[in-house]
Amino acid sequence: MPNTTITILLLSLYLLALIVIGIWNRKSESSEDFFLASRKLPAWLLAVTFVASWWGGGSAIDLVDHAHKNGLSSFWIYGVPVLLATALMFLFAKGIRNVGSISQPQLMEQRYNNKVSLLLTIFIIIFMVIGSTVQIIVVGKFFHAFFDISYEQGAILGTLIVLTYSLFGGFKGVVLTDLLQFVFFLLTGVLLFYITYNQSGGIEAVKSTAITNQKEGYISFFTNVSDNLAYVITFGTSWMIQANIWQRISAAKKAVDAKKMMIISFIAFIPLYLMVTYTGMFASVLYETVPKSGIVPDLISNIPNPIISAVLFVGLSAAIMSTMDSLINTGALSLTVDVYQRHINPNASPSHNVTIGRISTFLLGALALLIALKIQSVLRISWIGSDFLTSGAFIPLVLGFLWARGTSKAAIISMLFGLLFSTYNLLVALGLDLPVAWETASTEQALIGISISFFLYVIFSFLTEGDMEKSKKFIAKANILNR
């Protein structure tokens, strides 16, 4: 990098600001205070932290690289699933907030029973650990590309930074730091878009380069859509039930604020993901192939002005860390509220539970770091993490709001299938020589998983007895069908 001293100085000042925000908001008197900020945050601020949670490391680095290769249709990998998930959550936001639980498993216990709640907790922790691992991989590679340190050192440094401010401030600290991180990354995204647009010569140069490289349909939104349907199905359905986003919905003051949050976020995601996609397309004129470190880190490192380069570096670091802190905080929520308070120490004092929340935050981050030090793939591991939620939790969660006949036993069977199905596919993806009748991480696999989960839930709901009065009471409380 042209001037690492300036970069380190700016990064240090930025991190100091994050830590100060975290310490300033360290006072938490209960789990609801620590994990939901006492439900006092406005809709616009929750929308910012929602956007910051999803428009993170994967979008900043991975989507740019995919767009360089495949063009505008790469929007289907991240952009379309995000819009699909946000639209679905808009429909369910009122019900989620009306139920008023602190965590997603608490909500499932109100609808079904404690066994279903425990199973969902397992899914959430798996997803949050894998999701955090992805961001640690990204930040490790990013720091490695810019500083004279190894990938392992970069991963450790990035994790320690996030844990430092997350341990103090809880959810409120995460939300406020997300606001600062979003501003930084928005600046980075706009500047990179502007730089690549100017240096490439614009969309006409992109068209000419695509013709020269014989890339048909490069600027078409619908080219090879079928190749990306696996991501739309798996990411869209799993992100719709992602616990860290339900946490933000639950943190809204009222149900109407939760719906406003989803509207604001949906509108914001469209230009943000298009901007990232077009940045990768403009970069196709500048790069014949994707650099080993990725297009975005290479672009930033080659900016001649050291101050601008340093600002962009901090902006991208902000995007990665805003996603990581959200995932770790929600995983810690499940460990604290749904494991420790529910099954280990139900009589613990509120202040003791806050301490456990901080310990859980550290444990989640440490576990994700250990995995990241062993595995360094991004898109596939993201898909695997989402597959657990899609196959195992999507059907019982969604139909639990809509169909009173759905029973607890049916939910358990459906979720156990999803757990076994996703674990089997994970083992195959990791290289175990196991027989499979479908391609790993494919549209076929996604459809098979969610379809069998659906049929098992419906069939066993008719074959088993449920607490109809409890189910109807939950659905009435959620009041999701009454607009």
Short mmCIF file of C-alpha atoms in Angstrom, two decimals:
data_model
loop_
_atom_site.label_atom_id
_atom_site.label_comp_id
_atom_site.label_asym_id
_atom_site.label_seq_id
_atom_site.Cartn_x
_atom_site.Cartn_y
_atom_site.Cartn_z
CA MET A 1 0.00 0.00 0.00
CA PRO A 2 1.32 3.51 -0.79
CA ASN A 3 1.36 4.62 2.80
CA THR A 4 0.53 2.04 5.44
CA THR A 5 1.27 4.52 8.23
CA ILE A 6 -1.70 6.72 7.27
CA THR A 7 -3.90 3.64 6.93
CA ILE A 8 -2.92 2.28 10.34
CA LEU A 9 -3.45 5.70 11.94
CA LEU A 10 -6.92 6.14 10.41
CA LEU A 11 -7.90 2.57 11.24
CA SER A 12 -6.74 3.06 14.83
CA LEU A 13 -8.82 6.24 15.22
CA TYR A 14 -11.83 4.51 13.72
CA LEU A 15 -11.47 1.51 16.02
CA LEU A 16 -11.02 3.79 19.01
CA ALA A 17 -14.35 5.42 18.13
CA LEU A 18 -16.01 1.98 17.97
CA ILE A 19 -14.59 0.96 21.34
CA VAL A 20 -15.67 4.24 22.95
CA ILE A 21 -19.22 3.70 21.63
CA GLY A 22 -19.18 0.16 22.99
CA ILE A 23 -17.94 1.21 26.43
CA TRP A 24 -20.33 4.17 26.54
CA ASN A 25 -23.24 1.75 26.06
CA ARG A 26 -21.91 -0.97 28.35
CA LYS A 27 -24.57 -0.50 31.03
CA SER A 28 -27.16 -3.25 30.66
CA GLU A 29 -29.45 -4.32 33.45
CA SER A 30 -31.19 -7.28 31.79
CA SER A 31 -31.05 -9.61 28.78
CA GLU A 32 -33.69 -7.51 27.02
CA ASP A 33 -31.60 -4.41 27.64
CA PHE A 34 -28.38 -6.10 26.46
CA PHE A 35 -29.80 -7.87 23.39
CA LEU A 36 -32.73 -5.62 22.31
CA ALA A 37 -31.69 -2.18 23.63
CA SER A 38 -34.93 -2.15 25.69
CA ARG A 39 -36.95 -1.88 22.44
CA LYS A 40 -36.38 1.88 22.27
CA LEU A 41 -34.59 2.21 18.92
CA PRO A 42 -36.28 4.09 16.03
CA ALA A 43 -37.19 2.36 12.74
CA TRP A 44 -34.63 4.27 10.66
CA LEU A 45 -31.74 3.27 12.95
CA LEU A 46 -32.82 -0.37 12.94
CA ALA A 47 -33.02 -0.19 9.14
CA VAL A 48 -29.44 1.09 8.98
CA THR A 49 -28.16 -1.74 11.16
CA PHE A 50 -30.23 -4.20 9.10
CA VAL A 51 -28.66 -2.96 5.86
CA ALA A 52 -25.21 -2.91 7.46
CA SER A 53 -25.66 -6.52 8.57
CA TRP A 54 -26.35 -7.83 5.06
CA TRP A 55 -24.49 -5.38 2.85
CA GLY A 56 -21.21 -6.57 4.30
CA GLY A 57 -18.09 -8.50 3.41
CA GLY A 58 -19.74 -10.88 0.96
CA SER A 59 -21.25 -8.03 -1.03
CA ALA A 60 -18.19 -5.84 -0.84
CA ILE A 61 -15.69 -8.40 -2.12
CA ASP A 62 -17.37 -11.54 -3.41
CA LEU A 63 -20.12 -9.94 -5.51
CA VAL A 64 -17.67 -7.57 -7.21
CA ASP A 65 -15.52 -10.54 -8.25
CA HIS A 66 -18.55 -12.47 -9.53
CA ALA A 67 -19.83 -9.45 -11.48
CA HIS A 68 -16.41 -9.11 -13.11
CA LYS A 69 -16.82 -12.62 -14.51
CA ASN A 70 -20.57 -12.95 -15.14
CA GLY A 71 -21.89 -9.40 -15.50
CA LEU A 72 -25.22 -7.97 -14.42
CA SER A 73 -26.83 -11.36 -13.76
CA SER A 74 -24.53 -11.70 -10.74
CA PHE A 75 -27.08 -9.52 -8.95
CA TRP A 76 -29.05 -12.76 -8.53
CA ILE A 77 -26.39 -14.21 -6.19
CA TYR A 78 -26.84 -11.69 -3.37
CA GLY A 79 -29.16 -8.88 -4.47
CA VAL A 80 -32.23 -10.90 -5.44
CA PRO A 81 -32.12 -13.15 -2.34
CA VAL A 82 -31.82 -10.09 -0.11
CA LEU A 83 -34.83 -8.42 -1.74
CA LEU A 84 -36.83 -11.66 -1.57
CA ALA A 85 -35.99 -12.15 2.11
CA THR A 86 -36.77 -8.51 2.95
CA ALA A 87 -40.13 -8.67 1.18
CA LEU A 88 -41.05 -11.87 3.04
CA MET A 89 -40.01 -10.34 6.36
CA PHE A 90 -42.18 -7.32 5.65
CA LEU A 91 -45.14 -9.71 5.60
CA PHE A 92 -44.12 -11.31 8.89
CA ALA A 93 -42.65 -8.28 10.72
CA LYS A 94 -45.92 -7.39 12.41
CA GLY A 95 -46.40 -10.90 13.75
CA ILE A 96 -42.80 -11.22 14.96
CA ARG A 97 -42.99 -7.93 16.87
CA ASN A 98 -46.47 -8.63 18.25
CA VAL A 99 -45.32 -11.91 19.79
CA GLY A 100 -42.75 -9.85 21.68
CA SER A 101 -40.19 -12.55 22.52
CA ILE A 102 -36.53 -11.70 23.07
CA SER A 103 -35.23 -14.49 20.85
CA GLN A 104 -36.44 -16.62 17.95
CA PRO A 105 -36.38 -19.88 19.99
CA GLN A 106 -38.55 -18.22 22.66
CA LEU A 107 -41.02 -17.44 19.88
CA MET A 108 -40.94 -21.08 18.72
CA GLU A 109 -41.59 -22.27 22.26
CA GLN A 110 -44.69 -20.08 22.43
CA ARG A 111 -45.90 -21.68 19.18
CA TYR A 112 -44.74 -25.28 19.71
CA ASN A 113 -42.74 -26.52 22.74
CA ASN A 114 -39.30 -26.40 24.37
CA LYS A 115 -37.93 -29.26 22.21
CA VAL A 116 -38.64 -27.33 19.02
CA SER A 117 -37.12 -24.28 20.66
CA LEU A 118 -33.93 -26.18 21.49
CA LEU A 119 -33.63 -27.53 17.95
CA LEU A 120 -33.97 -24.04 16.51
CA THR A 121 -31.29 -22.83 18.93
CA ILE A 122 -28.94 -25.44 17.50
CA PHE A 123 -29.68 -24.24 13.95
CA ILE A 124 -29.15 -20.61 14.91
CA ILE A 125 -25.83 -21.23 16.62
CA ILE A 126 -24.59 -23.30 13.65
CA PHE A 127 -25.63 -20.58 11.20
CA MET A 128 -24.18 -17.72 13.24
CA VAL A 129 -20.87 -19.49 13.75
CA ILE A 130 -20.58 -20.30 10.03
CA GLY A 131 -21.69 -16.79 9.08
CA SER A 132 -19.14 -15.24 11.43
CA THR A 133 -16.51 -17.57 10.02
CA VAL A 134 -17.15 -16.19 6.52
CA GLN A 135 -16.58 -12.62 7.70
CA ILE A 136 -13.42 -13.59 9.58
CA ILE A 137 -12.11 -15.25 6.41
CA VAL A 138 -12.84 -12.06 4.47
CA VAL A 139 -11.23 -9.75 7.02
CA GLY A 140 -8.23 -12.07 7.38
CA LYS A 141 -7.57 -12.03 3.64
CA PHE A 142 -8.23 -8.31 3.49
CA PHE A 143 -5.75 -7.43 6.23
CA HIS A 144 -3.26 -9.85 4.71
CA ALA A 145 -3.53 -8.06 1.35
CA PHE A 146 -2.81 -4.65 2.87
CA PHE A 147 -0.38 -5.22 5.70
CA ASP A 148 2.77 -7.24 6.06
CA ILE A 149 1.04 -9.88 8.16
CA SER A 150 -0.17 -13.44 7.53
CA TYR A 151 -3.78 -14.42 6.89
CA GLU A 152 -3.90 -15.98 10.35
CA GLN A 153 -2.71 -12.78 12.01
CA GLY A 154 -5.23 -10.73 10.02
CA ALA A 155 -8.08 -13.04 11.03
CA ILE A 156 -7.11 -12.88 14.70
CA LEU A 157 -6.75 -9.09 14.61
CA GLY A 158 -10.14 -8.56 12.93
CA THR A 159 -11.88 -10.87 15.40
CA LEU A 160 -10.30 -9.17 18.42
CA ILE A 161 -11.41 -5.77 17.14
CA VAL A 162 -15.05 -6.86 16.80
CA LEU A 163 -15.09 -8.68 20.13
CA THR A 164 -13.67 -5.66 21.94
CA TYR A 165 -16.57 -3.32 21.23
CA SER A 166 -19.25 -6.07 21.10
CA LEU A 167 -18.38 -7.34 24.59
CA PHE A 168 -19.04 -3.94 26.14
CA GLY A 169 -22.03 -2.51 24.34
CA GLY A 170 -24.28 -5.47 23.60
CA PHE A 171 -26.95 -4.95 20.94
CA LYS A 172 -27.17 -1.19 21.41
CA GLY A 173 -23.42 -0.90 20.99
CA VAL A 174 -23.61 -3.06 17.86
CA VAL A 175 -26.41 -0.90 16.41
CA LEU A 176 -24.61 2.38 17.04
CA THR A 177 -21.31 1.09 15.66
CA ASP A 178 -23.22 -0.28 12.65
CA LEU A 179 -24.42 3.27 11.97
CA LEU A 180 -20.83 4.53 11.87
CA GLN A 181 -19.70 1.52 9.84
CA PHE A 182 -22.50 1.94 7.31
CA VAL A 183 -21.53 5.58 6.68
CA PHE A 184 -17.90 4.56 6.12
CA PHE A 185 -18.76 1.72 3.78
CA LEU A 186 -21.30 3.76 1.83
CA LEU A 187 -18.54 6.27 1.15
CA THR A 188 -16.27 3.41 0.06
CA GLY A 189 -18.88 1.93 -2.26
CA VAL A 190 -19.63 5.25 -3.93
CA LEU A 191 -15.96 6.12 -4.43
CA LEU A 192 -15.08 2.70 -5.86
CA PHE A 193 -18.05 2.91 -8.22
CA TYR A 194 -16.93 6.37 -9.35
CA ILE A 195 -13.28 5.31 -9.76
CA THR A 196 -14.05 2.20 -11.80
CA TYR A 197 -16.60 4.07 -13.91
CA ASN A 198 -14.09 6.80 -14.79
CA GLN A 199 -11.13 4.51 -15.36
CA SER A 200 -13.09 1.99 -17.43
CA GLY A 201 -14.84 4.44 -19.72
CA GLY A 202 -18.34 3.53 -18.64
CA ILE A 203 -20.90 1.01 -19.81
CA GLU A 204 -19.95 1.28 -23.51
CA ALA A 205 -16.43 0.14 -22.67
CA VAL A 206 -17.91 -2.71 -20.65
CA LYS A 207 -19.98 -3.79 -23.67
CA SER A 208 -16.94 -3.67 -25.96
CA THR A 209 -14.83 -5.68 -23.53
CA ALA A 210 -17.58 -8.28 -23.18
CA ILE A 211 -17.82 -8.64 -26.97
CA THR A 212 -14.05 -8.97 -27.24
CA ASN A 213 -14.02 -11.67 -24.57
CA GLN A 214 -17.05 -13.39 -26.15
CA LYS A 215 -19.23 -13.00 -23.05
CA GLU A 216 -22.75 -13.09 -24.43
CA GLY A 217 -25.45 -11.51 -22.28
CA TYR A 218 -22.88 -9.85 -20.01
CA ILE A 219 -25.04 -6.74 -19.49
CA SER A 220 -28.32 -8.68 -19.37
CA PHE A 221 -30.05 -9.12 -16.03
CA PHE A 222 -31.54 -12.49 -17.03
CA THR A 223 -28.48 -14.30 -18.44
CA ASN A 224 -28.04 -17.81 -17.00
CA VAL A 225 -30.53 -17.12 -14.20
CA SER A 226 -30.97 -20.86 -13.66
CA ASP A 227 -27.33 -21.11 -12.56
CA ASN A 228 -28.09 -18.78 -9.63
CA LEU A 229 -31.47 -20.17 -8.55
CA ALA A 230 -29.81 -22.28 -5.85
CA TYR A 231 -28.61 -19.05 -4.22
CA VAL A 232 -31.99 -17.35 -4.61
CA ILE A 233 -33.83 -20.27 -2.99
CA THR A 234 -31.35 -21.07 -0.23
CA PHE A 235 -30.18 -17.55 0.63
CA GLY A 236 -33.63 -16.00 0.21
CA THR A 237 -35.46 -18.46 2.48
CA SER A 238 -32.71 -18.75 5.10
CA TRP A 239 -32.08 -15.01 5.31
CA MET A 240 -35.80 -14.42 5.72
CA ILE A 241 -35.67 -16.38 9.00
CA GLN A 242 -32.18 -15.20 10.00
CA ALA A 243 -32.24 -14.72 13.75
CA ASN A 244 -30.15 -11.53 13.83
CA ILE A 245 -32.74 -9.81 11.60
CA TRP A 246 -35.65 -11.09 13.69
CA GLN A 247 -33.72 -9.68 16.64
CA ARG A 248 -33.89 -6.25 15.02
CA ILE A 249 -37.61 -6.66 14.33
CA SER A 250 -38.17 -7.63 17.96
CA ALA A 251 -36.18 -4.57 19.04
CA ALA A 252 -38.58 -2.18 17.28
CA LYS A 253 -40.78 0.02 19.47
CA LYS A 254 -44.00 -1.15 17.80
CA ALA A 255 -45.12 -3.46 15.00
CA VAL A 256 -45.57 -0.52 12.66
CA ASP A 257 -41.92 0.46 13.23
CA ALA A 258 -40.85 -3.07 12.34
CA LYS A 259 -42.70 -2.81 9.01
CA LYS A 260 -41.23 0.63 8.33
CA MET A 261 -37.77 -0.84 8.92
CA MET A 262 -38.35 -3.45 6.21
CA ILE A 263 -39.69 -0.89 3.71
CA ILE A 264 -36.69 1.42 4.23
CA SER A 265 -34.28 -1.50 3.93
CA PHE A 266 -35.89 -2.92 0.77
CA ILE A 267 -35.65 0.43 -1.00
CA ALA A 268 -32.04 0.92 0.12
CA PHE A 269 -30.86 -2.53 -0.97
CA ILE A 270 -31.73 -2.00 -4.66
CA PRO A 271 -29.24 0.79 -5.47
CA LEU A 272 -26.64 -0.54 -3.02
CA TYR A 273 -26.42 -4.00 -4.61
CA LEU A 274 -26.66 -2.59 -8.14
CA MET A 275 -23.79 -0.24 -7.34
CA VAL A 276 -21.60 -3.13 -6.18
CA THR A 277 -22.55 -5.21 -9.24
CA TYR A 278 -21.72 -2.41 -11.67
CA THR A 279 -18.42 -1.79 -9.90
CA GLY A 280 -17.44 -5.37 -10.76
CA MET A 281 -18.60 -4.90 -14.35
CA PHE A 282 -16.59 -1.70 -14.79
CA ALA A 283 -13.61 -3.53 -13.32
CA SER A 284 -13.84 -6.08 -16.18
CA VAL A 285 -12.31 -3.39 -18.41
CA LEU A 286 -9.46 -2.82 -15.95
CA TYR A 287 -8.70 -6.45 -15.02
CA GLU A 288 -8.39 -9.37 -17.41
CA THR A 289 -8.68 -11.79 -14.48
CA VAL A 290 -9.58 -11.36 -10.80
CA PRO A 291 -6.43 -10.68 -8.71
CA LYS A 292 -5.57 -13.24 -6.07
CA SER A 293 -6.43 -10.78 -3.29
CA GLY A 294 -9.70 -9.80 -5.00
CA ILE A 295 -10.64 -6.79 -7.12
CA VAL A 296 -11.67 -4.45 -4.31
CA PRO A 297 -8.50 -4.80 -2.18
CA ASP A 298 -6.37 -4.45 -5.32
CA LEU A 299 -8.27 -1.35 -6.45
CA ILE A 300 -7.83 0.31 -3.08
CA SER A 301 -4.14 -0.58 -2.75
CA ASN A 302 -3.40 0.97 -6.17
CA ILE A 303 -5.03 4.34 -5.48
CA PRO A 304 -2.17 6.88 -5.62
CA ASN A 305 -3.61 9.23 -2.99
CA PRO A 306 -2.71 7.62 0.38
CA ILE A 307 -5.48 9.44 2.28
CA ILE A 308 -8.23 8.31 -0.10
CA SER A 309 -6.76 4.81 -0.10
CA ALA A 310 -6.77 4.75 3.70
CA VAL A 311 -10.37 5.99 3.90
CA LEU A 312 -11.52 3.31 1.47
CA PHE A 313 -9.65 0.63 3.40
CA VAL A 314 -11.38 1.64 6.62
CA GLY A 315 -14.73 1.74 4.81
CA LEU A 316 -14.39 -1.81 3.58
CA SER A 317 -13.17 -2.99 6.97
CA ALA A 318 -16.32 -1.38 8.41
CA ALA A 319 -18.54 -3.39 6.08
CA ILE A 320 -16.94 -6.65 7.07
CA MET A 321 -17.00 -5.94 10.80
CA SER A 322 -20.60 -4.68 10.79
CA THR A 323 -21.73 -8.07 9.48
CA MET A 324 -19.49 -10.01 11.84
CA ASP A 325 -20.61 -8.20 15.00
CA SER A 326 -24.27 -8.75 14.12
CA LEU A 327 -23.82 -12.50 13.65
CA ILE A 328 -21.76 -12.93 16.81
CA ASN A 329 -24.20 -10.92 18.91
CA THR A 330 -27.19 -12.98 17.76
CA GLY A 331 -25.36 -16.26 18.33
CA ALA A 332 -24.52 -15.05 21.83
CA LEU A 333 -28.19 -14.20 22.34
CA SER A 334 -29.15 -17.82 21.62
CA LEU A 335 -26.44 -19.22 23.88
CA THR A 336 -27.42 -16.91 26.74
CA VAL A 337 -31.21 -16.78 26.59
CA ASP A 338 -32.06 -20.10 24.97
CA VAL A 339 -29.38 -22.35 26.42
CA TYR A 340 -28.05 -20.90 29.67
CA GLN A 341 -31.18 -19.17 31.01
CA ARG A 342 -33.57 -21.80 29.69
CA HIS A 343 -31.73 -25.03 30.49
CA ILE A 344 -28.78 -24.33 32.82
CA ASN A 345 -29.60 -21.55 35.27
CA PRO A 346 -33.22 -20.31 34.99
CA ASN A 347 -32.96 -18.46 38.32
CA ALA A 348 -29.91 -16.39 37.43
CA SER A 349 -30.11 -12.67 38.17
CA PRO A 350 -30.41 -10.17 35.30
CA SER A 351 -26.88 -8.82 35.91
CA HIS A 352 -25.49 -12.37 35.92
CA ASN A 353 -27.16 -13.04 32.57
CA VAL A 354 -25.50 -9.94 31.12
CA THR A 355 -22.14 -11.39 32.18
CA ILE A 356 -23.06 -14.69 30.55
CA GLY A 357 -24.02 -12.73 27.43
CA ARG A 358 -20.52 -11.28 27.25
CA ILE A 359 -18.94 -14.68 27.81
CA SER A 360 -21.16 -16.14 25.06
CA THR A 361 -20.07 -13.34 22.73
CA PHE A 362 -16.44 -14.25 23.30
CA LEU A 363 -17.06 -17.98 22.85
CA LEU A 364 -18.93 -17.49 19.55
CA GLY A 365 -16.16 -15.29 18.18
CA ALA A 366 -13.44 -17.70 19.30
CA LEU A 367 -15.18 -20.70 17.73
CA ALA A 368 -15.73 -18.89 14.42
CA LEU A 369 -12.06 -17.83 14.44
CA LEU A 370 -10.89 -21.43 14.92
CA ILE A 371 -12.93 -22.57 11.91
CA ALA A 372 -11.70 -19.63 9.81
CA LEU A 373 -8.11 -20.58 10.52
CA LYS A 374 -8.82 -24.00 8.94
CA ILE A 375 -11.15 -23.12 6.04
CA GLN A 376 -10.76 -20.15 3.69
CA SER A 377 -13.66 -20.45 1.19
CA VAL A 378 -16.46 -17.84 1.16
CA LEU A 379 -19.42 -18.48 -1.17
CA ARG A 380 -19.71 -22.24 -0.61
CA ILE A 381 -19.46 -22.01 3.18
CA SER A 382 -22.09 -19.23 3.10
CA TRP A 383 -24.38 -21.50 1.11
CA ILE A 384 -23.80 -24.42 3.49
CA GLY A 385 -24.70 -22.28 6.50
CA SER A 386 -27.88 -21.08 4.79
CA ASP A 387 -28.81 -24.63 3.79
CA PHE A 388 -29.17 -25.59 7.46
CA LEU A 389 -31.82 -22.92 7.99
CA THR A 390 -33.62 -23.49 4.69
CA SER A 391 -33.95 -27.26 5.05
CA GLY A 392 -34.45 -27.38 8.79
CA ALA A 393 -36.14 -24.26 10.10
CA PHE A 394 -37.90 -22.32 7.32
CA ILE A 395 -41.06 -24.46 7.06
CA PRO A 396 -41.84 -24.80 10.82
CA LEU A 397 -41.14 -21.10 11.41
CA VAL A 398 -43.21 -19.71 8.54
CA LEU A 399 -46.13 -22.15 8.73
CA GLY A 400 -46.18 -21.71 12.49
CA PHE A 401 -47.57 -18.21 11.89
CA LEU A 402 -50.09 -19.32 9.27
CA TRP A 403 -51.38 -22.83 10.00
CA ALA A 404 -52.80 -23.70 13.40
CA ARG A 405 -52.96 -27.43 12.52
CA GLY A 406 -49.15 -27.65 12.47
CA THR A 407 -47.99 -29.69 15.47
CA SER A 408 -44.89 -29.73 17.62
CA LYS A 409 -44.05 -33.32 16.67
CA ALA A 410 -44.30 -32.44 12.99
CA ALA A 411 -41.98 -29.47 13.52
CA ILE A 412 -39.44 -31.69 15.32
CA ILE A 413 -39.47 -34.31 12.55
CA SER A 414 -39.13 -31.66 9.85
CA MET A 415 -36.24 -29.99 11.68
CA LEU A 416 -34.42 -33.26 12.42
CA PHE A 417 -34.61 -34.13 8.73
CA GLY A 418 -33.14 -30.71 7.86
CA LEU A 419 -30.33 -31.15 10.37
CA LEU A 420 -29.41 -34.59 9.01
CA PHE A 421 -29.82 -33.55 5.36
CA SER A 422 -27.67 -30.43 5.70
CA THR A 423 -25.02 -32.20 7.79
CA TYR A 424 -24.78 -34.95 5.17
CA ASN A 425 -24.33 -32.38 2.40
CA LEU A 426 -21.76 -30.54 4.51
CA LEU A 427 -19.72 -33.74 4.85
CA VAL A 428 -19.90 -34.26 1.09
CA ALA A 429 -18.79 -30.67 0.48
CA LEU A 430 -15.86 -31.20 2.84
CA GLY A 431 -14.66 -34.11 0.70
CA LEU A 432 -16.14 -37.26 2.25
CA ASP A 433 -16.85 -39.95 -0.33
CA LEU A 434 -20.56 -40.36 0.32
CA PRO A 435 -23.23 -41.26 -2.26
CA VAL A 436 -25.46 -38.38 -3.43
CA ALA A 437 -28.22 -38.23 -6.03
CA TRP A 438 -27.84 -34.48 -6.62
CA GLU A 439 -25.12 -31.94 -7.20
CA THR A 440 -23.83 -30.33 -4.01
CA ALA A 441 -24.85 -26.69 -3.54
CA SER A 442 -27.27 -26.85 -6.46
CA THR A 443 -30.84 -25.73 -7.13
CA GLU A 444 -31.86 -29.39 -7.09
CA GLN A 445 -30.43 -29.89 -3.62
CA ALA A 446 -32.15 -26.75 -2.31
CA LEU A 447 -35.53 -27.80 -3.72
CA ILE A 448 -35.18 -31.37 -2.41
CA GLY A 449 -34.35 -30.17 1.10
CA ILE A 450 -37.14 -27.63 1.47
CA SER A 451 -39.72 -29.84 -0.29
CA ILE A 452 -39.13 -32.86 1.93
CA SER A 453 -39.16 -30.59 4.98
CA PHE A 454 -42.54 -29.21 3.86
CA PHE A 455 -44.11 -32.63 3.17
CA LEU A 456 -42.88 -34.06 6.47
CA TYR A 457 -44.32 -31.10 8.36
CA VAL A 458 -47.71 -31.30 6.65
CA ILE A 459 -48.06 -35.09 6.75
CA PHE A 460 -47.06 -35.49 10.39
CA SER A 461 -49.24 -32.53 11.39
CA PHE A 462 -52.21 -34.58 10.23
CA LEU A 463 -50.88 -37.80 11.80
CA THR A 464 -50.10 -36.34 15.25
CA GLU A 465 -52.09 -34.49 17.87
CA GLY A 466 -51.28 -30.88 18.66
CA ASP A 467 -52.35 -28.22 21.12
CA MET A 468 -54.82 -26.45 18.84
CA GLU A 469 -55.80 -23.92 21.47
CA LYS A 470 -52.15 -22.92 22.00
CA SER A 471 -51.57 -22.67 18.24
CA LYS A 472 -54.62 -20.49 17.67
CA LYS A 473 -53.70 -18.25 20.59
CA PHE A 474 -50.20 -17.73 19.13
CA ILE A 475 -51.53 -16.94 15.65
CA ALA A 476 -54.08 -14.54 17.10
CA LYS A 477 -51.36 -12.81 19.12
CA ALA A 478 -49.15 -12.48 16.05
CA ASN A 479 -52.17 -11.10 14.18
CA ILE A 480 -50.18 -11.41 10.95
CA LEU A 481 -53.17 -11.89 8.63
CA ASN A 482 -54.94 -8.75 9.86
CA ARG A 483 -53.37 -5.82 8.03
#
